[in-house]
Coordinates of C-alpha atoms and ligand atoms in Angstrom, one line a residue:
X1 CA 61.8 64.5 122.2
X2 CA 63.7 67.0 124.4
X3 CA 61.8 67.7 127.6
X4 CA 62.1 70.3 130.2
X5 CA 64.5 68.9 132.8
X6 CA 62.1 69.3 135.7
X7 CA 59.5 67.2 133.8
X8 CA 62.1 64.6 132.6
X9 CA 63.3 64.2 136.2
X10 CA 59.8 63.6 137.5
X11 CA 59.6 60.6 135.2
X12 CA 62.4 59.0 137.2
X13 CA 60.2 58.6 140.3
X14 CA 56.6 58.4 139.2
X15 CA 55.3 56.9 142.4
X16 CA 56.9 59.2 144.9
X17 CA 54.7 61.8 146.5
X18 CA 55.3 65.2 145.0
X19 CA 52.8 67.3 146.8
X20 CA 50.7 66.9 149.9
X21 CA 47.8 69.1 151.0
X22 CA 46.2 68.1 154.3
X23 CA 45.6 64.3 154.0
X24 CA 45.6 64.3 150.2
X25 CA 48.8 63.2 148.4
X26 CA 49.7 63.6 144.7
X27 CA 52.4 61.6 143.0
X28 CA 54.9 62.7 140.3
X29 CA 52.9 60.6 137.9
X30 CA 49.7 62.5 138.7
X31 CA 51.6 65.8 138.2
X32 CA 52.8 64.7 134.8
X33 CA 49.4 63.5 133.7
X34 CA 47.5 66.5 134.9
X35 CA 50.0 69.0 133.5
X36 CA 50.0 67.1 130.2
X37 CA 46.2 67.3 130.1
X38 CA 46.2 71.0 130.9
X39 CA 48.9 71.8 128.4
X40 CA 46.8 70.2 125.7
X41 CA 43.8 72.3 126.8
X42 CA 45.9 75.5 126.6
X43 CA 47.3 74.6 123.2
X44 CA 43.9 73.6 121.7
X45 CA 44.9 73.4 118.0
X46 CA 48.2 75.2 118.3
X47 CA 51.5 73.3 118.3
X48 CA 53.3 75.7 120.7
X49 CA 52.1 78.7 122.8
X50 CA 55.2 80.5 121.6
X51 CA 55.7 82.4 124.8
X52 CA 52.1 83.6 125.2
X53 CA 51.6 84.8 128.8
X54 CA 49.3 82.7 130.9
X55 CA 48.4 84.1 134.3
X56 CA 47.0 82.1 137.1
X57 CA 45.5 82.8 140.5
X58 CA 45.6 79.5 142.4
X59 CA 46.4 78.5 145.9
X60 CA 49.6 76.6 146.6
X61 CA 48.9 72.9 145.9
X62 CA 48.6 70.3 143.1
X63 CA 46.5 72.6 140.8
X64 CA 49.1 75.4 141.1
X65 CA 52.0 73.2 140.2
X66 CA 50.2 71.3 137.5
X67 CA 49.2 74.6 135.9
X68 CA 52.7 76.0 136.1
X69 CA 54.1 72.9 134.5
X70 CA 51.3 72.9 131.9
X71 CA 52.1 76.4 130.8
X72 CA 55.8 75.5 130.5
X73 CA 55.2 72.3 128.7
X74 CA 52.9 74.1 126.2
X75 CA 55.5 76.7 125.5
X76 CA 53.9 79.5 127.4
X77 CA 55.2 82.1 130.0
X78 CA 53.8 81.6 133.5
X79 CA 52.6 84.7 135.3
X80 CA 51.6 83.7 138.8
X81 CA 49.2 86.2 140.4
X82 CA 49.2 87.4 144.0
X83 CA 46.3 86.5 146.2
X84 CA 46.8 89.7 148.1
X85 CA 46.5 91.9 145.0
X86 CA 43.7 94.3 144.7
X87 CA 41.6 94.8 141.5
X88 CA 43.8 97.7 140.2
X89 CA 47.0 95.7 141.0
X90 CA 45.7 92.6 139.1
X91 CA 44.7 94.8 136.2
X92 CA 48.2 96.3 136.0
X93 CA 49.8 92.8 136.0
X94 CA 47.5 91.5 133.3
X95 CA 47.8 94.5 131.0
X96 CA 51.5 95.0 131.6
X97 CA 52.3 91.3 130.8
X98 CA 49.8 91.3 127.9
X99 CA 48.4 88.1 129.3
X100 CA 46.4 86.1 126.8
X101 CA 44.6 83.7 129.2
X102 CA 43.9 83.6 132.9
X103 CA 43.5 80.4 134.8
X104 CA 41.6 80.3 138.1
X105 CA 39.9 77.7 140.3
X106 CA 36.1 77.8 141.1
X107 CA 37.0 79.6 144.4
X108 CA 39.4 82.2 142.9
X109 CA 37.4 82.8 139.7
X110 CA 35.2 85.5 141.4
X111 CA 38.3 87.7 142.0
X112 CA 39.3 87.8 138.3
X113 CA 36.1 87.1 136.4
X114 CA 34.9 90.8 136.1
X115 CA 38.4 92.0 135.2
X116 CA 38.9 89.3 132.5
X117 CA 35.5 90.2 131.0
X118 CA 36.4 93.9 130.9
X119 CA 39.9 93.2 129.5
X120 CA 38.5 90.6 127.1
X121 CA 41.0 88.0 128.4
X122 CA 39.6 84.4 128.4
X123 CA 39.2 82.9 131.8
X124 CA 39.8 79.1 132.2
X125 CA 38.3 77.5 135.2
X126 CA 40.6 74.7 136.2
X127 CA 38.0 72.4 137.8
X128 CA 36.2 72.2 134.5
X129 CA 39.1 70.9 132.5
X130 CA 38.8 67.1 131.8
X131 CA 40.0 64.6 129.2
X132 CA 43.1 62.8 128.3
X133 CA 46.6 64.2 128.1
X134 CA 47.8 65.4 124.7
X135 CA 50.0 63.0 122.7
X136 CA 52.6 65.4 121.5
X137 CA 53.8 68.5 123.3
X138 CA 56.3 71.0 121.8
X139 CA 60.0 70.9 122.4
X140 CA 61.0 73.8 124.7
X141 CA 64.6 75.0 124.4
X142 CA 66.3 76.3 127.5
X143 CA 66.7 79.8 126.1
X144 CA 62.9 80.2 125.9
X145 CA 61.1 82.6 128.3
X146 CA 59.4 80.7 131.1
X147 CA 58.1 83.1 133.8
X148 CA 57.4 86.7 134.6
X149 CA 57.5 87.7 138.3
X150 CA 56.6 91.3 139.3
X151 CA 59.0 93.1 141.5
X152 CA 58.8 96.6 143.0
X153 CA 61.7 98.9 142.5
X154 CA 62.7 102.5 142.2
X155 CA 60.0 103.1 139.7
X156 CA 56.4 103.7 140.8
X157 CA 55.0 100.6 139.2
X158 CA 56.4 97.0 139.5
X159 CA 58.5 95.6 136.7
X160 CA 58.1 92.2 135.2
X161 CA 61.3 90.1 135.7
X162 CA 61.5 87.6 132.8
X163 CA 63.4 84.4 133.5
X164 CA 64.1 81.7 130.9
X165 CA 64.1 77.9 131.5
X166 CA 67.9 78.0 131.6
X167 CA 67.8 80.7 134.3
X168 CA 65.3 78.7 136.4
X169 CA 67.4 75.5 135.9
X170 CA 70.5 77.3 137.0
X171 CA 68.8 78.9 140.1
X172 CA 67.5 75.4 141.1
X173 CA 70.7 73.4 140.4
X174 CA 72.9 75.7 142.4
X175 CA 70.7 75.3 145.5
X176 CA 70.1 71.6 145.1
X177 CA 73.9 71.2 145.1
X178 CA 74.7 73.7 147.8
X179 CA 72.0 72.6 150.2
X180 CA 72.2 68.9 149.4
X181 CA 68.6 68.4 148.4
X182 CA 67.6 64.7 148.3
X183 CA 64.5 62.7 147.4
X184 CA 63.8 61.8 151.0
X185 CA 63.3 65.5 151.9
X186 CA 59.9 66.9 152.9
X187 CA 59.4 70.7 153.2
X188 CA 56.4 72.8 154.1
X189 CA 55.4 75.5 151.6
X190 CA 53.5 78.4 153.1
X191 CA 55.2 81.3 151.4
X192 CA 53.4 83.2 148.6
X193 CA 53.8 81.6 145.1
X194 CA 54.3 84.8 143.1
X195 CA 57.9 85.2 144.4
X196 CA 61.2 83.3 143.9
X197 CA 61.5 82.2 147.6
X198 CA 58.3 80.0 147.4
X199 CA 58.5 79.1 143.7
X200 CA 62.2 78.3 143.2
X201 CA 63.8 77.8 146.6
X202 CA 61.0 75.7 148.1
X203 CA 58.8 74.2 145.4
X204 CA 61.0 73.8 142.3
X205 CA 64.1 72.6 144.3
X206 CA 62.1 70.0 146.1
X207 CA 60.4 68.7 142.9
X208 CA 63.8 68.7 141.1
X209 CA 65.1 66.5 143.8
X210 CA 62.1 64.1 143.8
X211 CA 61.2 65.3 147.3
X212 CA 57.7 66.1 148.9
X213 CA 56.2 69.5 149.3
X214 CA 53.5 70.0 151.8
X215 CA 51.4 73.0 150.9
X216 CA 49.5 75.5 152.9
X217 CA 47.4 78.4 151.6
X218 CA 49.4 80.8 153.8
X219 CA 51.5 80.7 157.0
X220 CA 49.2 79.2 159.6
X221 CA 51.2 79.1 162.8
X222 CA 49.3 76.4 164.7
X223 CA 48.9 74.0 161.8
X224 CA 52.5 74.3 160.6
X225 CA 53.9 73.9 164.1
X226 CA 51.6 70.9 164.7
X227 CA 53.2 69.2 161.6
X228 CA 56.7 70.2 162.8
X229 CA 55.9 68.5 166.2
X230 CA 54.8 65.4 164.2
X231 CA 58.3 65.3 162.6
X232 CA 56.8 65.8 159.2
X233 CA 59.7 67.8 157.7
X234 CA 63.4 67.6 157.0
X235 CA 63.9 71.1 155.6
X236 CA 62.3 74.4 156.5
X237 CA 62.5 77.8 154.7
X238 CA 61.1 81.0 155.9
X239 CA 61.5 84.8 156.0
X240 CA 62.9 86.4 159.2
X241 CA 59.4 87.7 160.2
X242 CA 58.2 84.1 160.5
X243 CA 61.1 83.2 162.7
X244 CA 60.4 86.2 164.9
X245 CA 56.7 85.2 165.1
X246 CA 57.6 81.6 165.9
X247 CA 59.9 82.6 168.7
X248 CA 57.1 84.7 170.2
X249 CA 54.6 81.8 169.7
X250 CA 57.0 79.1 171.2
X251 CA 57.4 81.2 174.3
X252 CA 53.6 81.3 174.7
X253 CA 53.2 77.4 174.5
X254 CA 52.9 75.1 177.5
X255 CA 56.0 73.0 178.4
X256 CA 55.0 69.7 176.7
X257 CA 53.7 71.3 173.6
X258 CA 56.7 73.5 173.3
X259 CA 59.1 70.6 173.8
X260 CA 57.4 68.6 170.9
X261 CA 57.7 71.5 168.5
X262 CA 61.3 72.2 169.5
X263 CA 62.2 68.5 169.0
X264 CA 60.6 68.7 165.5
X265 CA 62.8 71.7 164.6
X266 CA 65.9 70.2 166.2
X267 CA 65.5 67.0 164.1
X268 CA 65.5 68.8 160.7
X269 CA 68.6 68.6 158.5
X270 CA 68.3 72.2 157.3
X271 CA 66.6 75.5 158.2
X272 CA 67.0 78.5 156.0
X273 CA 66.2 82.2 156.4
X274 CA 66.2 84.8 153.6
X275 CA 64.4 87.5 151.7
X276 CA 65.4 90.1 154.3
X277 CA 68.0 90.6 156.9
X278 CA 67.9 88.2 159.7
X279 CA 69.0 90.1 162.8
X280 CA 71.9 88.3 164.5
X281 CA 69.9 88.4 167.8
X282 CA 67.1 86.4 166.2
X283 CA 69.6 83.9 164.7
X284 CA 71.1 83.4 168.2
X285 CA 67.7 83.2 169.9
X286 CA 66.6 80.5 167.4
X287 CA 69.8 78.5 168.1
X288 CA 69.2 78.9 171.8
X289 CA 65.6 77.6 171.5
X290 CA 66.1 74.7 169.0
X291 CA 69.8 74.0 168.7
X292 CA 69.4 74.8 164.9
X293 CA 71.9 77.1 163.3
X294 CA 69.9 78.9 160.6
X295 CA 71.5 79.1 157.2
X296 CA 71.0 82.7 156.0
X297 CA 71.3 83.4 152.3
X298 CA 70.8 86.4 150.0
X299 CA 69.0 86.6 146.7
X300 CA 66.8 88.6 144.5
X301 CA 64.0 88.0 142.0
X302 CA 66.3 89.0 139.1
X303 CA 69.1 86.5 140.0
X304 CA 67.7 83.8 142.2
X305 CA 70.0 83.1 145.1
X306 CA 73.6 84.5 145.0
X307 CA 75.2 84.3 148.4
X308 CA 74.8 81.6 151.0
X309 CA 76.2 80.5 154.3
X310 CA 77.6 76.9 154.0
X311 CA 75.6 73.7 154.4
X312 CA 78.7 72.2 156.0
X313 CA 80.8 74.8 158.0
X314 CA 80.3 78.0 159.9
X315 CA 76.9 79.7 159.6
X316 CA 77.7 83.1 160.8
X317 CA 74.9 85.3 162.3
X318 CA 74.4 88.6 160.5
X319 CA 76.2 87.3 157.4
X320 CA 75.1 85.8 154.1
X321 CA 78.2 83.7 153.4
X322 CA 79.9 83.3 150.0
X323 CA 78.9 83.1 146.4
X324 CA 76.9 80.0 145.4
X325 CA 78.3 77.6 142.8
X326 CA 78.1 79.2 139.3
X327 CA 77.5 82.7 140.7
X328 CA 80.0 85.4 140.1
X329 CA 79.9 88.4 142.5
X330 CA 81.8 91.6 142.6
X331 CA 81.5 94.7 144.8
X332 CA 81.7 98.1 143.2
X333 CA 82.7 101.0 145.4
X334 CA 81.0 104.4 145.3
X335 CA 83.8 105.7 143.2
X336 CA 83.1 102.9 140.6
X337 CA 86.1 100.8 141.4
X338 CA 86.0 97.0 141.9
X339 CA 86.6 96.3 145.6
X340 CA 89.5 94.0 146.1
X341 CA 90.0 93.8 149.8
X342 CA 88.0 93.1 152.9
X343 CA 86.1 95.7 155.0
X344 CA 85.5 98.0 152.1
X345 CA 81.8 98.4 151.1
X346 CA 80.5 98.2 147.6
X347 CA 77.4 97.5 145.5
X348 CA 76.8 93.8 144.9
X349 CA 76.9 93.0 141.2
X350 CA 76.1 89.6 139.9
X351 CA 76.8 87.5 136.8
X352 CA 76.0 83.9 135.8
X353 CA 73.5 81.6 134.2
X354 CA 70.9 82.2 136.9
X355 CA 70.7 86.0 136.2
X356 CA 67.6 87.2 134.3
X357 CA 67.9 88.8 130.8
X358 CA 65.3 91.5 130.7
X359 CA 62.4 93.3 132.4
X360 CA 59.3 92.7 130.4
X361 CA 58.9 95.4 127.7
X362 CA 61.3 97.7 129.5
X363 CA 64.6 97.8 127.4
X364 CA 65.7 101.0 129.1
X365 CA 65.2 99.8 132.6
X366 CA 67.0 96.5 131.6
X367 CA 70.0 98.4 130.1
X368 CA 70.3 100.6 133.2
X369 CA 70.3 97.6 135.5
X370 CA 73.4 96.0 133.9
X371 CA 77.0 97.2 133.9
X372 CA 78.9 95.4 131.2
X373 CA 77.0 92.2 131.8
X374 CA 76.9 92.5 135.6
X375 CA 73.5 92.9 137.2
X376 CA 73.4 95.8 139.6
X377 CA 71.5 94.7 142.6
X378 CA 71.3 98.1 144.4
X379 CA 72.3 96.3 147.7
X380 CA 75.5 97.3 149.5
X381 CA 77.7 94.7 151.1
X382 CA 81.1 94.2 152.7
X383 CA 83.4 91.2 153.0
X384 CA 84.5 90.4 156.5
X385 CA 86.5 87.3 157.4
X386 CA 85.7 85.8 154.0
X387 CA 81.9 86.2 154.4
X388 CA 79.7 88.8 152.8
X389 CA 77.6 91.0 155.1
X390 CA 74.6 93.0 153.6
X391 CA 74.7 96.6 154.7
X392 CA 71.5 97.9 153.2
X393 CA 70.1 99.2 150.0
X394 CA 71.3 102.2 147.9
X395 CA 67.7 103.4 147.5
X396 CA 65.6 104.6 150.4
X397 CA 62.5 104.1 148.3
X398 CA 62.7 100.3 148.5
X399 CA 61.2 98.9 151.6
X400 CA 61.4 95.3 152.8
X401 CA 58.5 94.3 155.1
X402 CA 58.0 90.7 156.2
X403 CA 60.1 89.6 153.2
X404 CA 58.0 91.6 150.6
X405 CA 59.8 94.2 148.6
X406 CA 57.7 97.4 148.4
X407 CA 58.2 100.6 146.5
X408 CA 57.7 103.8 148.5
X409 CA 56.9 105.6 145.3
X410 CA 54.1 103.2 144.4
X411 CA 52.5 103.6 147.8
X412 CA 52.9 107.4 147.7
X413 CA 51.2 107.5 144.3
X414 CA 48.2 105.6 145.7
X415 CA 48.0 107.7 148.9
X416 CA 48.1 111.0 146.9
X417 CA 44.7 110.0 145.6
X418 CA 43.2 110.3 149.1
X419 CA 41.1 113.4 149.2
X420 CA 42.5 114.6 152.5
X421 CA 46.2 114.2 151.5
X422 CA 48.0 117.1 149.9
X423 CA 51.5 115.6 149.9
X424 CA 53.1 112.7 151.5
X425 CA 56.4 110.8 151.9
X426 CA 56.5 107.0 152.5
X427 CA 59.5 105.4 154.3
X428 CA 60.4 102.1 155.9
X429 CA 61.0 102.3 159.6
X430 CA 62.8 99.7 161.7
X431 CA 60.4 97.1 163.2
X432 CA 61.2 94.1 165.3
X433 CA 58.6 91.8 163.6
X434 CA 58.4 93.1 160.0
X435 CA 62.1 94.2 159.6
X436 CA 60.7 97.4 158.2
X437 CA 57.2 98.8 158.6
X438 CA 55.6 101.1 156.1
X439 CA 55.2 104.6 157.5
X440 CA 53.8 107.7 155.9
X441 CA 54.2 111.4 156.8
X442 CA 51.3 113.4 155.3
X443 CA 50.4 117.0 154.9
X444 CA 46.7 117.3 154.8
X445 CA 44.5 119.7 152.9
X446 CA 43.0 122.7 154.7
X447 CA 40.4 121.6 157.3
X448 CA 40.9 117.8 156.8
X449 CA 41.6 115.3 159.5
X450 CA 43.0 111.7 159.1
X451 CA 43.9 108.9 161.4
X452 CA 45.8 105.7 160.6
X453 CA 42.8 103.4 160.8
X454 CA 40.7 105.5 158.5
X455 CA 43.6 105.7 156.1
X456 CA 44.2 101.9 156.3
X457 CA 40.5 101.3 155.5
X458 CA 40.6 103.5 152.5
X459 CA 43.8 101.7 151.2
X460 CA 42.1 98.3 151.2
X461 CA 40.7 98.5 147.7
X462 CA 43.9 100.0 146.2
X463 CA 46.9 98.3 147.8
X464 CA 47.8 94.8 148.8
X465 CA 47.4 94.5 152.6
X466 CA 51.1 94.3 153.2
X467 CA 51.7 97.6 151.4
X468 CA 49.3 99.5 153.6
X469 CA 51.0 101.9 155.9
X470 CA 51.1 100.8 159.5
X471 CA 52.1 104.2 160.8
X472 CA 51.0 107.8 160.0
X473 CA 52.4 111.1 161.1
X474 CA 50.3 114.2 160.2
X475 CA 52.8 117.0 159.7
X476 CA 52.6 120.7 158.6
X477 CA 55.3 120.3 156.1
X478 CA 57.7 117.5 154.8
X479 CA 61.4 117.8 155.8
X480 CA 63.2 119.1 152.7
X481 CA 66.8 120.0 151.8
X482 CA 68.1 123.3 150.5
X483 CA 67.1 122.2 147.0
X484 CA 63.5 121.6 148.1
X485 CA 63.8 117.8 147.8
X486 CA 62.1 115.7 150.5
X487 CA 64.8 114.2 152.7
X488 CA 63.7 110.7 153.6
X489 CA 66.1 110.1 156.4
X490 CA 64.6 113.1 158.2
X491 CA 61.1 111.7 157.4
X492 CA 62.2 108.5 159.1
X493 CA 63.1 110.6 162.1
X494 CA 59.5 111.6 162.5
X495 CA 58.5 108.1 163.7
Ligands
LIG1 C1 50.9 90.5 156.2 N1 50.7 91.8 156.6 C2 51.9 92.4 156.4 C3 52.8 91.5 155.9 N2 52.2 90.3 155.7 N3 52.2 93.7 156.7 C4 53.4 94.1 156.3 N4 54.3 93.3 155.8 C5 54.0 92.0 155.5 N5 54.9 91.2 154.9 C6 49.6 92.4 157.2 C7 48.4 91.6 157.1 O1 47.7 91.8 155.9 C8 47.6 92.0 158.3 O2 47.0 93.3 158.1 C9 48.6 92.2 159.4 O3 49.8 92.5 158.6 C10 48.9 91.1 160.3 O4 48.9 89.9 159.5 P1 49.5 88.5 160.1 O5 48.4 87.5 160.0 O6 50.2 88.7 161.4 O7 50.6 88.2 159.0 P2 50.6 87.0 158.1 O8 49.4 87.0 157.2 O9 50.8 85.8 158.9 O10 51.8 87.3 157.1 C11 53.1 87.4 157.6 C12 54.0 86.6 156.7 C13 53.8 87.0 155.2 C14 53.7 85.1 156.8 C15 55.4 86.9 157.1 O11 54.0 88.4 155.1 C16 54.6 86.3 154.2 O12 54.3 85.2 153.8 N6 55.8 86.9 153.8 C17 56.7 86.3 153.0 C18 56.9 87.1 151.7 C19 57.8 86.4 150.7 O13 57.8 85.2 150.5 N7 58.7 87.1 150.2 C20 59.7 86.6 149.3 C21 60.0 87.6 148.3 P3 45.6 93.7 158.6 O14 45.6 93.5 160.1 O15 45.4 95.1 158.1 O16 44.7 92.7 157.9 S1 61.7 88.0 148.2 C22 62.3 86.8 147.2 O17 61.6 86.0 146.7 C23 63.8 86.9 147.1 C24 64.2 86.3 145.8 C25 64.5 86.2 148.3 O18 65.6 86.6 148.6 O19 63.8 85.4 148.8
LIG2 P1 63.0 90.7 145.9 O1 63.1 91.7 144.9 O2 61.6 90.6 146.4 O3 63.5 89.5 145.2 O4 63.9 91.0 147.1 C1 65.3 91.0 146.9 C2 65.9 91.9 148.0 O5 65.7 91.3 149.3 C3 67.4 92.0 147.9 O6 67.7 93.0 146.9 C4 67.8 92.4 149.3 O7 67.6 93.8 149.5 C5 66.8 91.6 150.1 N1 67.3 90.4 150.7 C6 67.2 89.1 150.3 N2 67.8 88.3 151.2 C7 68.4 89.1 152.1 C8 69.2 88.8 153.2 N3 69.5 87.6 153.6 N4 69.7 89.9 154.0 C9 69.3 91.1 153.6 N5 68.6 91.4 152.6 C10 68.1 90.4 151.8

C-alpha cells in the first residue's frame, strides 16, 4: 500500500511526541490512530473521498492535525477555515470551495452551525467521533489535490490556491533540507493555521522531521516567552510584527526576567522571519538583544518558500538570500526581458515542483498568473551581491499587515456598503508594528458624519479584525489623475 510520505514517516517514530498543548502530549502513534479513525468516519461507505472538499474550524493542536491528516488519508481536499473570519467570509469560503462537509469542535461548532444548516452542508462535531480506525484507506497519488488555501489578491474576493500532495511534499522537503530540521527539534506554533507559514513551514516541516510542535491558540506573548525562558524550543518562526512586539515587550521586562528570556532565544539553533519585509533595523535590534541572527526568507501561498538566507553563512539584514533547493527563480524587467545582471529590478517569477497548479475554479486567473510555466508573483526584487532584496509589490491594492495579505479592493467593497460612505479608497500605510496598516480615505454622503471607531465597530460583522481599517481620513474628494482614476500614492499621502 502506497501511503502519503508524511504518514509513512510518522510510522518510523511512533513513540516520539508529535504535538504538545499545555501539559498534554500526543505521540505520532496517537496521531496515526486518530487520523485513521477520522478518515474512516469521513469515508463512511466510500472507498475514496475523490477530492471532495472538507473544511474545518479547529484550534491549533492535536485535533487540527489529526483532522488534516484524516482528510488527506481519506482522499479529500483540506480547506482550513480562519478563526478570525466573519459569517459572510466563512460563507464565501464554503460556497466557493464547494465544501461537502465541515468539521468543528464542540467549542467552534456554534460559529458554523447556522451557516452549515442554511447551506445544507453536514457538520461533523469532532468530539463525538469514536470507534476503531478503518482497516483499509485509499492509496493517494502525489498528483492528487490536497489543500485549498484562500489568498487575497488583485481581485475583490480571495482566490483558492490548490496545492497537490506533490506540491506540499516539495515545499516541506526543501525547507527540511535547507534549514536542517531534525527529530530533536521543538518549535512553538502560534501562527494561524489557514496559511502556509503555520501549516507548512512550522507544522508540516516539524512533523516530517519527527520533531515536536507545541501549539497555542494564537500568539500569547507572556505564555510563549515563559516557555522560551524555560528553554523549551530549538527553532522559532514568526512574522516581523511579532519580532517588533517582542522587542517592545523585552524592553519592558525586569532585568532577571529579561535575561532568562534572552538566554532562551540565544540558545535556539534557528530563528526565522518571513511573510512580510523584516526591516533591517529590526533584524539588527534582535541580534543586539539576543545574539541571534534572524534568517529571513521569502515565500507565497502559491509557491511555498522560494528564497532564503542560508542556514550556514551570511544572513544579511534587508535581504531574502538565494533560491532554495529545487526552486527556479527569474527576474523579468518592466520591458519583459529576463534580468541577467545585478542591481537591475524585475518581477520575481518562480518554477519548480513546489509551485501550485491552479486557483480553484478560476482557469482565467490561473492562466494569467503564469508566463510559459513561470508563476508571476507580482513582487519586485533586485539581486545585490548575490542576494535577492525584495523591493515591493507591483500592485498597490495588495496590503501586508502583520503578515496577512489583504486586498484593498475587498475592503473597499465592504466599506461601500456603509450608509454614510459615498466613495472610498483603501491603501496600506507604513507602520512600525504592522509593516503596513489599513487606511481608508472616504467621501461621505451629504450631511453624514463618521469617525474611525464607529467605522471599526460597523466593520466587525463583515470583515476579519485584521482587515478593519486602523485609520480614516474624511475627504471632500478622492485624488484622481487626468483620466479620473483614483491615484493611490496620493491617497497614501493623506495619512
Ligand atoms: C491582529 N490585528 C491586526 C492584525 N492582527 N490588525 C492588523 N493586522 C494584523 N495582522 C488586530 C486585532 O484584531 C486587534 O484589533 C488589534 O489588531 C490588536 O491586536 P493584538 O492583540 O495586538 O494582535 P494579535 O492578536 O497579537 O495579532 C498579531 C499577530 C497576528 C500575532 C502578528 O496578526 C498574526 O498571527 N499574524 C501572522 C499572520 C500569518 O501567519 N501570516 C502568514 C501568511 P482590535 O483591537 O480591533 O480587536 S503569509 C504566508 O503564509 C506566506 C506563504 C509566507 O511568506 O509566510
Ligand atoms: P501570502 O499570499 O499571504 O502567501 O503572502 C505572500 C506575500 O508576502 C509575497 O507575495 C510577498 O509580497 C510577501 N512576503 C513574504 N515574505 C516576505 C519577505 N521576507 N519580505 C517581503 N515580503 C514578503
